Amino acid sequence: MTGWVVRGIGMALVNVAVRILLGVAVTQWPLHGSQLRWLGIAAVLIAVIVWAGVDGIRDRRANPDPEYGTDLTMVWLKAAVVGGLVAGLVTWLVQLIVDFSLGQNSLFFELTSGAAFTILVIFIPATIAVFLGRLLAGREAKKKLAATDAERDKERHDRQLVGANSQRSAPAEAPEQSQWSGDNADTEVFSAVDPDTDPRESTPRENAPRENAKKHRDNS
């Protein structure tokens, strides 16, 4: 069963129980009928306020953001209508079986005027209780939202720091790579050049074989 059906039947049973107890009490103490009736209404109000207040607290805890909360106003409006009609019908049936001094009201009266009064007794206090329950749980919800926002801001800050460090370290790797490539490159060693010699003349190493050949011809 849905939530409003459960609440409606529950409040109907509470109303029937209070009216039966009220009838028994009025039979025992007929001079205190007015005080007993107010006491019965107070009992119904306490049951409604506690139940609806718990609904408001649970809804705000489950949905810290008010935009995503459950529409408890409609839930308790439907519950009040069900509670008023069921309570009037059951009370009329009970007074046909046992005389508890509940008043000889007709079925039409129980389903119209009596049900309307019961609907108001259930719906108005339930609406106020839901509001108060959400208000009490709102502080805790705000703390959760603040903690969540703080965590998100921290994550964004950490990501920005990581991105900045990566951008700073990227240019520093380029010279290192170029230095290694220069060290590993093949190099050619050239011999020293004497500035007094003519570049067109042969080097001493090239002249040595020629001089040896000339000496061999002279000796022969």
PDB file of C-alpha atoms in Angstrom:
ATOM      1  CA  MET A   1       0.000   0.000   0.000  1.00  0.00           C
ATOM      2  CA  THR A   2       1.063   3.548  -0.624  1.00  0.00           C
ATOM      3  CA  GLY A   3       1.988   5.945   2.132  1.00  0.00           C
ATOM      4  CA  TRP A   4      -1.224   7.970   2.129  1.00  0.00           C
ATOM      5  CA  VAL A   5      -3.371   4.825   2.411  1.00  0.00           C
ATOM      6  CA  VAL A   6      -1.406   3.601   5.425  1.00  0.00           C
ATOM      7  CA  ARG A   7      -1.606   6.991   7.108  1.00  0.00           C
ATOM      8  CA  GLY A   8      -5.287   7.352   6.334  1.00  0.00           C
ATOM      9  CA  ILE A   9      -6.219   3.971   7.767  1.00  0.00           C
ATOM     10  CA  GLY A  10      -3.964   4.542  10.768  1.00  0.00           C
ATOM     11  CA  MET A  11      -5.543   7.895  11.591  1.00  0.00           C
ATOM     12  CA  ALA A  12      -9.006   6.425  11.056  1.00  0.00           C
ATOM     13  CA  LEU A  13      -8.267   3.740  13.652  1.00  0.00           C
ATOM     14  CA  VAL A  14      -6.945   6.390  16.033  1.00  0.00           C
ATOM     15  CA  ASN A  15     -10.145   8.424  15.639  1.00  0.00           C
ATOM     16  CA  VAL A  16     -12.378   5.388  16.163  1.00  0.00           C
ATOM     17  CA  ALA A  17     -10.420   4.311  19.251  1.00  0.00           C
ATOM     18  CA  VAL A  18     -10.583   7.825  20.725  1.00  0.00           C
ATOM     19  CA  ARG A  19     -14.351   8.073  20.117  1.00  0.00           C
ATOM     20  CA  ILE A  20     -14.974   4.684  21.725  1.00  0.00           C
ATOM     21  CA  LEU A  21     -12.874   5.591  24.763  1.00  0.00           C
ATOM     22  CA  LEU A  22     -14.588   8.971  24.875  1.00  0.00           C
ATOM     23  CA  GLY A  23     -17.993   7.306  24.893  1.00  0.00           C
ATOM     24  CA  VAL A  24     -16.979   5.012  27.747  1.00  0.00           C
ATOM     25  CA  ALA A  25     -15.532   7.928  29.717  1.00  0.00           C
ATOM     26  CA  VAL A  26     -18.617  10.095  29.208  1.00  0.00           C
ATOM     27  CA  THR A  27     -20.777   7.214  30.448  1.00  0.00           C
ATOM     28  CA  GLN A  28     -18.686   6.998  33.608  1.00  0.00           C
ATOM     29  CA  TRP A  29     -18.272  10.753  34.147  1.00  0.00           C
ATOM     30  CA  PRO A  30     -21.181  12.506  32.432  1.00  0.00           C
ATOM     31  CA  LEU A  31     -20.460  15.837  34.154  1.00  0.00           C
ATOM     32  CA  HIS A  32     -17.025  16.067  32.534  1.00  0.00           C
ATOM     33  CA  GLY A  33     -18.140  15.470  28.958  1.00  0.00           C
ATOM     34  CA  SER A  34     -16.751  18.755  27.623  1.00  0.00           C
ATOM     35  CA  GLN A  35     -13.309  18.248  29.156  1.00  0.00           C
ATOM     36  CA  LEU A  36     -13.195  14.660  27.933  1.00  0.00           C
ATOM     37  CA  ARG A  37     -14.034  15.695  24.372  1.00  0.00           C
ATOM     38  CA  TRP A  38     -11.199  18.224  24.353  1.00  0.00           C
ATOM     39  CA  LEU A  39      -8.908  15.537  25.722  1.00  0.00           C
ATOM     40  CA  GLY A  40      -9.931  13.214  22.893  1.00  0.00           C
ATOM     41  CA  ILE A  41      -9.200  15.883  20.276  1.00  0.00           C
ATOM     42  CA  ALA A  42      -5.813  16.515  21.900  1.00  0.00           C
ATOM     43  CA  ALA A  43      -4.976  12.809  21.643  1.00  0.00           C
ATOM     44  CA  VAL A  44      -5.768  12.803  17.916  1.00  0.00           C
ATOM     45  CA  LEU A  45      -3.706  15.955  17.401  1.00  0.00           C
ATOM     46  CA  ILE A  46      -0.704  14.469  19.191  1.00  0.00           C
ATOM     47  CA  ALA A  47      -0.831  11.352  17.002  1.00  0.00           C
ATOM     48  CA  VAL A  48      -1.032  13.452  13.827  1.00  0.00           C
ATOM     49  CA  ILE A  49       1.738  15.863  14.849  1.00  0.00           C
ATOM     50  CA  VAL A  50       4.163  13.100  15.835  1.00  0.00           C
ATOM     51  CA  TRP A  51       3.561  11.067  12.677  1.00  0.00           C
ATOM     52  CA  ALA A  52       3.720  14.023  10.286  1.00  0.00           C
ATOM     53  CA  GLY A  53       6.711  15.531  12.091  1.00  0.00           C
ATOM     54  CA  VAL A  54       8.656  12.298  11.679  1.00  0.00           C
ATOM     55  CA  ASP A  55       7.745  12.304   7.979  1.00  0.00           C
ATOM     56  CA  GLY A  56       9.106  15.829   7.610  1.00  0.00           C
ATOM     57  CA  ILE A  57      12.372  14.976   9.357  1.00  0.00           C
ATOM     58  CA  ARG A  58      12.916  11.825   7.303  1.00  0.00           C
ATOM     59  CA  ASP A  59      12.129  13.576   4.044  1.00  0.00           C
ATOM     60  CA  ARG A  60      14.564  16.415   4.685  1.00  0.00           C
ATOM     61  CA  ARG A  61      17.304  13.990   5.725  1.00  0.00           C
ATOM     62  CA  ALA A  62      16.761  11.892   2.623  1.00  0.00           C
ATOM     63  CA  ASN A  63      16.560  14.973   0.370  1.00  0.00           C
ATOM     64  CA  PRO A  64      18.710  17.843   1.658  1.00  0.00           C
ATOM     65  CA  ASP A  65      17.698  19.893  -1.376  1.00  0.00           C
ATOM     66  CA  PRO A  66      14.062  21.053  -0.901  1.00  0.00           C
ATOM     67  CA  GLU A  67      13.431  20.935  -4.650  1.00  0.00           C
ATOM     68  CA  TYR A  68      13.769  17.139  -4.680  1.00  0.00           C
ATOM     69  CA  GLY A  69      11.700  16.418  -1.576  1.00  0.00           C
ATOM     70  CA  THR A  70       8.470  14.411  -1.407  1.00  0.00           C
ATOM     71  CA  ASP A  71       5.157  16.255  -1.692  1.00  0.00           C
ATOM     72  CA  LEU A  72       3.969  15.421   1.828  1.00  0.00           C
ATOM     73  CA  THR A  73       1.163  17.973   1.617  1.00  0.00           C
ATOM     74  CA  MET A  74      -0.717  15.877  -0.922  1.00  0.00           C
ATOM     75  CA  VAL A  75       0.152  12.689   0.950  1.00  0.00           C
ATOM     76  CA  TRP A  76      -1.445  13.953   4.149  1.00  0.00           C
ATOM     77  CA  LEU A  77      -4.391  15.510   2.313  1.00  0.00           C
ATOM     78  CA  LYS A  78      -5.277  12.134   0.828  1.00  0.00           C
ATOM     79  CA  ALA A  79      -4.642  10.482   4.190  1.00  0.00           C
ATOM     80  CA  ALA A  80      -6.972  12.968   5.892  1.00  0.00           C
ATOM     81  CA  VAL A  81      -9.758  12.270   3.400  1.00  0.00           C
ATOM     82  CA  VAL A  82      -9.373   8.511   3.825  1.00  0.00           C
ATOM     83  CA  GLY A  83      -9.149   8.849   7.592  1.00  0.00           C
ATOM     84  CA  GLY A  84     -12.259  11.019   7.829  1.00  0.00           C
ATOM     85  CA  LEU A  85     -14.425   8.787   5.648  1.00  0.00           C
ATOM     86  CA  VAL A  86     -13.250   5.493   7.156  1.00  0.00           C
ATOM     87  CA  ALA A  87     -13.547   6.816  10.716  1.00  0.00           C
ATOM     88  CA  GLY A  88     -17.108   8.009  10.082  1.00  0.00           C
ATOM     89  CA  LEU A  89     -18.149   4.699   8.533  1.00  0.00           C
ATOM     90  CA  VAL A  90     -16.574   2.539  11.256  1.00  0.00           C
ATOM     91  CA  THR A  91     -17.989   4.741  14.018  1.00  0.00           C
ATOM     92  CA  TRP A  92     -21.500   4.450  12.555  1.00  0.00           C
ATOM     93  CA  LEU A  93     -21.147   0.653  12.401  1.00  0.00           C
ATOM     94  CA  VAL A  94     -19.892   0.479  15.992  1.00  0.00           C
ATOM     95  CA  GLN A  95     -22.750   2.543  17.369  1.00  0.00           C
ATOM     96  CA  LEU A  96     -25.210   0.174  15.688  1.00  0.00           C
ATOM     97  CA  ILE A  97     -23.684  -2.783  17.548  1.00  0.00           C
ATOM     98  CA  VAL A  98     -22.811  -1.331  20.961  1.00  0.00           C
ATOM     99  CA  ASP A  99     -24.100   1.816  22.634  1.00  0.00           C
ATOM    100  CA  PHE A 100     -21.016   3.757  23.764  1.00  0.00           C
ATOM    101  CA  SER A 101     -22.797   7.099  23.975  1.00  0.00           C
ATOM    102  CA  LEU A 102     -21.173   8.172  20.727  1.00  0.00           C
ATOM    103  CA  GLY A 103     -24.305   9.952  19.598  1.00  0.00           C
ATOM    104  CA  GLN A 104     -27.021   8.649  17.339  1.00  0.00           C
ATOM    105  CA  ASN A 105     -25.666  10.180  14.136  1.00  0.00           C
ATOM    106  CA  SER A 106     -26.814   9.043  10.732  1.00  0.00           C
ATOM    107  CA  LEU A 107     -24.479   7.594   8.108  1.00  0.00           C
ATOM    108  CA  PHE A 108     -24.960  10.693   5.959  1.00  0.00           C
ATOM    109  CA  PHE A 109     -23.847  12.927   8.819  1.00  0.00           C
ATOM    110  CA  GLU A 110     -20.803  10.743   9.550  1.00  0.00           C
ATOM    111  CA  LEU A 111     -19.692  10.808   5.911  1.00  0.00           C
ATOM    112  CA  THR A 112     -20.241  14.553   5.417  1.00  0.00           C
ATOM    113  CA  SER A 113     -20.061  16.859   8.428  1.00  0.00           C
ATOM    114  CA  GLY A 114     -18.329  14.370  10.731  1.00  0.00           C
ATOM    115  CA  ALA A 115     -15.814  13.377   8.033  1.00  0.00           C
ATOM    116  CA  ALA A 116     -15.124  17.045   7.176  1.00  0.00           C
ATOM    117  CA  PHE A 117     -14.298  17.843  10.807  1.00  0.00           C
ATOM    118  CA  THR A 118     -12.009  14.809  11.009  1.00  0.00           C
ATOM    119  CA  ILE A 119     -10.273  15.814   7.763  1.00  0.00           C
ATOM    120  CA  LEU A 120      -9.511  19.262   9.148  1.00  0.00           C
ATOM    121  CA  VAL A 121      -8.284  17.824  12.446  1.00  0.00           C
ATOM    122  CA  ILE A 122      -5.860  15.600  10.533  1.00  0.00           C
ATOM    123  CA  PHE A 123      -4.748  17.747   7.608  1.00  0.00           C
ATOM    124  CA  ILE A 124      -4.044  21.141   9.203  1.00  0.00           C
ATOM    125  CA  PRO A 125      -1.881  19.853  12.104  1.00  0.00           C
ATOM    126  CA  ALA A 126      -0.117  17.443   9.728  1.00  0.00           C
ATOM    127  CA  THR A 127       0.872  20.284   7.394  1.00  0.00           C
ATOM    128  CA  ILE A 128       2.250  22.331  10.275  1.00  0.00           C
ATOM    129  CA  ALA A 129       4.091  19.313  11.700  1.00  0.00           C
ATOM    130  CA  VAL A 130       5.704  18.513   8.347  1.00  0.00           C
ATOM    131  CA  PHE A 131       6.936  22.094   8.069  1.00  0.00           C
ATOM    132  CA  LEU A 132       8.374  22.039  11.585  1.00  0.00           C
ATOM    133  CA  GLY A 133       9.998  18.649  11.022  1.00  0.00           C
ATOM    134  CA  ARG A 134      11.705  19.857   7.878  1.00  0.00           C
ATOM    135  CA  LEU A 135      12.768  23.022   9.633  1.00  0.00           C
ATOM    136  CA  LEU A 136      14.383  21.068  12.458  1.00  0.00           C
ATOM    137  CA  ALA A 137      16.195  18.776  10.044  1.00  0.00           C
ATOM    138  CA  GLY A 138      17.172  21.700   7.815  1.00  0.00           C
ATOM    139  CA  ARG A 139      20.223  22.550   9.882  1.00  0.00           C
ATOM    140  CA  GLU A 140      21.643  19.097   9.452  1.00  0.00           C
ATOM    141  CA  ALA A 141      20.860  19.209   5.741  1.00  0.00           C
ATOM    142  CA  LYS A 142      22.666  22.535   5.383  1.00  0.00           C
ATOM    143  CA  LYS A 143      25.714  21.069   7.074  1.00  0.00           C
ATOM    144  CA  LYS A 144      25.713  18.157   4.641  1.00  0.00           C
ATOM    145  CA  LEU A 145      25.414  20.500   1.678  1.00  0.00           C
ATOM    146  CA  ALA A 146      28.226  22.683   3.008  1.00  0.00           C
ATOM    147  CA  ALA A 147      30.463  19.649   3.515  1.00  0.00           C
ATOM    148  CA  THR A 148      29.703  18.416  -0.004  1.00  0.00           C
ATOM    149  CA  ASP A 149      30.464  21.821  -1.519  1.00  0.00           C
ATOM    150  CA  ALA A 150      33.718  22.012   0.438  1.00  0.00           C
ATOM    151  CA  GLU A 151      34.797  18.607  -0.874  1.00  0.00           C
ATOM    152  CA  ARG A 152      33.986  19.613  -4.440  1.00  0.00           C
ATOM    153  CA  ASP A 153      35.918  22.866  -4.098  1.00  0.00           C
ATOM    154  CA  LYS A 154      38.888  20.963  -2.681  1.00  0.00           C
ATOM    155  CA  GLU A 155      38.839  18.516  -5.580  1.00  0.00           C
ATOM    156  CA  ARG A 156      38.731  21.367  -8.090  1.00  0.00           C
ATOM    157  CA  HIS A 157      41.606  23.113  -6.322  1.00  0.00           C
ATOM    158  CA  ASP A 158      43.691  19.922  -6.361  1.00  0.00           C
ATOM    159  CA  ARG A 159      43.017  19.441 -10.063  1.00  0.00           C
ATOM    160  CA  GLN A 160      44.103  23.000 -10.797  1.00  0.00           C
ATOM    161  CA  LEU A 161      47.318  22.501  -8.837  1.00  0.00           C
ATOM    162  CA  VAL A 162      48.100  19.280 -10.705  1.00  0.00           C
ATOM    163  CA  GLY A 163      47.459  20.959 -14.051  1.00  0.00           C
ATOM    164  CA  ALA A 164      49.661  23.932 -13.156  1.00  0.00           C
ATOM    165  CA  ASN A 165      52.537  21.665 -12.044  1.00  0.00           C
ATOM    166  CA  SER A 166      52.348  19.640 -15.255  1.00  0.00           C
ATOM    167  CA  GLN A 167      52.491  22.801 -17.353  1.00  0.00           C
ATOM    168  CA  ARG A 168      55.515  24.052 -15.447  1.00  0.00           C
ATOM    169  CA  SER A 169      57.448  20.786 -15.711  1.00  0.00           C
ATOM    170  CA  ALA A 170      56.812  20.285 -19.456  1.00  0.00           C
ATOM    171  CA  PRO A 171      59.227  23.043 -20.793  1.00  0.00           C
ATOM    172  CA  ALA A 172      62.028  21.909 -18.481  1.00  0.00           C
ATOM    173  CA  GLU A 173      62.207  18.497 -20.185  1.00  0.00           C
ATOM    174  CA  ALA A 174      63.007  19.911 -23.648  1.00  0.00           C
ATOM    175  CA  PRO A 175      66.608  21.121 -22.945  1.00  0.00           C
ATOM    176  CA  GLU A 176      67.415  17.864 -21.223  1.00  0.00           C
ATOM    177  CA  GLN A 177      66.390  15.877 -24.276  1.00  0.00           C
ATOM    178  CA  SER A 178      68.374  18.127 -26.597  1.00  0.00           C
ATOM    179  CA  GLN A 179      71.455  17.826 -24.368  1.00  0.00           C
ATOM    180  CA  TRP A 180      71.324  14.040 -24.419  1.00  0.00           C
ATOM    181  CA  SER A 181      70.828  14.019 -28.175  1.00  0.00           C
ATOM    182  CA  GLY A 182      73.909  16.244 -28.555  1.00  0.00           C
ATOM    183  CA  ASP A 183      76.075  14.061 -26.351  1.00  0.00           C
ATOM    184  CA  ASN A 184      75.138  10.894 -28.194  1.00  0.00           C
ATOM    185  CA  ALA A 185      75.620  12.388 -31.683  1.00  0.00           C
ATOM    186  CA  ASP A 186      78.546  11.197 -33.825  1.00  0.00           C
ATOM    187  CA  THR A 187      81.450  13.694 -33.990  1.00  0.00           C
ATOM    188  CA  GLU A 188      84.399  13.987 -36.393  1.00  0.00           C
ATOM    189  CA  VAL A 189      87.855  14.992 -35.118  1.00  0.00           C
ATOM    190  CA  PHE A 190      89.909  17.179 -37.424  1.00  0.00           C
ATOM    191  CA  SER A 191      93.707  17.595 -37.194  1.00  0.00           C
ATOM    192  CA  ALA A 192      95.193  20.893 -36.234  1.00  0.00           C
ATOM    193  CA  VAL A 193      96.161  23.198 -39.058  1.00  0.00           C
ATOM    194  CA  ASP A 194      99.500  25.076 -38.997  1.00  0.00           C
ATOM    195  CA  PRO A 195      98.913  28.677 -39.996  1.00  0.00           C
ATOM    196  CA  ASP A 196     102.460  28.976 -41.496  1.00  0.00           C
ATOM    197  CA  THR A 197     101.974  26.194 -44.007  1.00  0.00           C
ATOM    198  CA  ASP A 198     100.265  26.519 -47.294  1.00  0.00           C
ATOM    199  CA  PRO A 199      97.036  24.612 -47.422  1.00  0.00           C
ATOM    200  CA  ARG A 200      97.848  23.572 -50.958  1.00  0.00           C
ATOM    201  CA  GLU A 201     101.044  21.852 -49.875  1.00  0.00           C
ATOM    202  CA  SER A 202     100.937  18.303 -48.758  1.00  0.00           C
ATOM    203  CA  THR A 203     101.109  17.381 -45.160  1.00  0.00           C
ATOM    204  CA  PRO A 204     104.345  16.056 -43.633  1.00  0.00           C
ATOM    205  CA  ARG A 205     102.933  12.552 -43.586  1.00  0.00           C
ATOM    206  CA  GLU A 206     102.236  12.715 -47.316  1.00  0.00           C
ATOM    207  CA  ASN A 207     105.799  14.121 -48.097  1.00  0.00           C
ATOM    208  CA  ALA A 208     107.614  11.398 -46.160  1.00  0.00           C
ATOM    209  CA  PRO A 209     107.089   8.597 -48.734  1.00  0.00           C
ATOM    210  CA  ARG A 210     108.187  10.899 -51.556  1.00  0.00           C
ATOM    211  CA  GLU A 211     111.458  11.821 -49.825  1.00  0.00           C
ATOM    212  CA  ASN A 212     112.252   8.172 -49.121  1.00  0.00           C
ATOM    213  CA  ALA A 213     111.691   7.302 -52.789  1.00  0.00           C
ATOM    214  CA  LYS A 214     114.027  10.127 -53.921  1.00  0.00           C
ATOM    215  CA  LYS A 215     116.813   8.976 -51.579  1.00  0.00           C
ATOM    216  CA  HIS A 216     116.511   5.410 -52.916  1.00  0.00           C
ATOM    217  CA  ARG A 217     116.939   6.631 -56.494  1.00  0.00           C
ATOM    218  CA  ASP A 218     120.018   8.678 -55.582  1.00  0.00           C
ATOM    219  CA  ASN A 219     121.702   5.734 -53.879  1.00  0.00           C
ATOM    220  CA  SER A 220     121.076   3.486 -56.847  1.00  0.00           C
TER     221      SER A 220
END
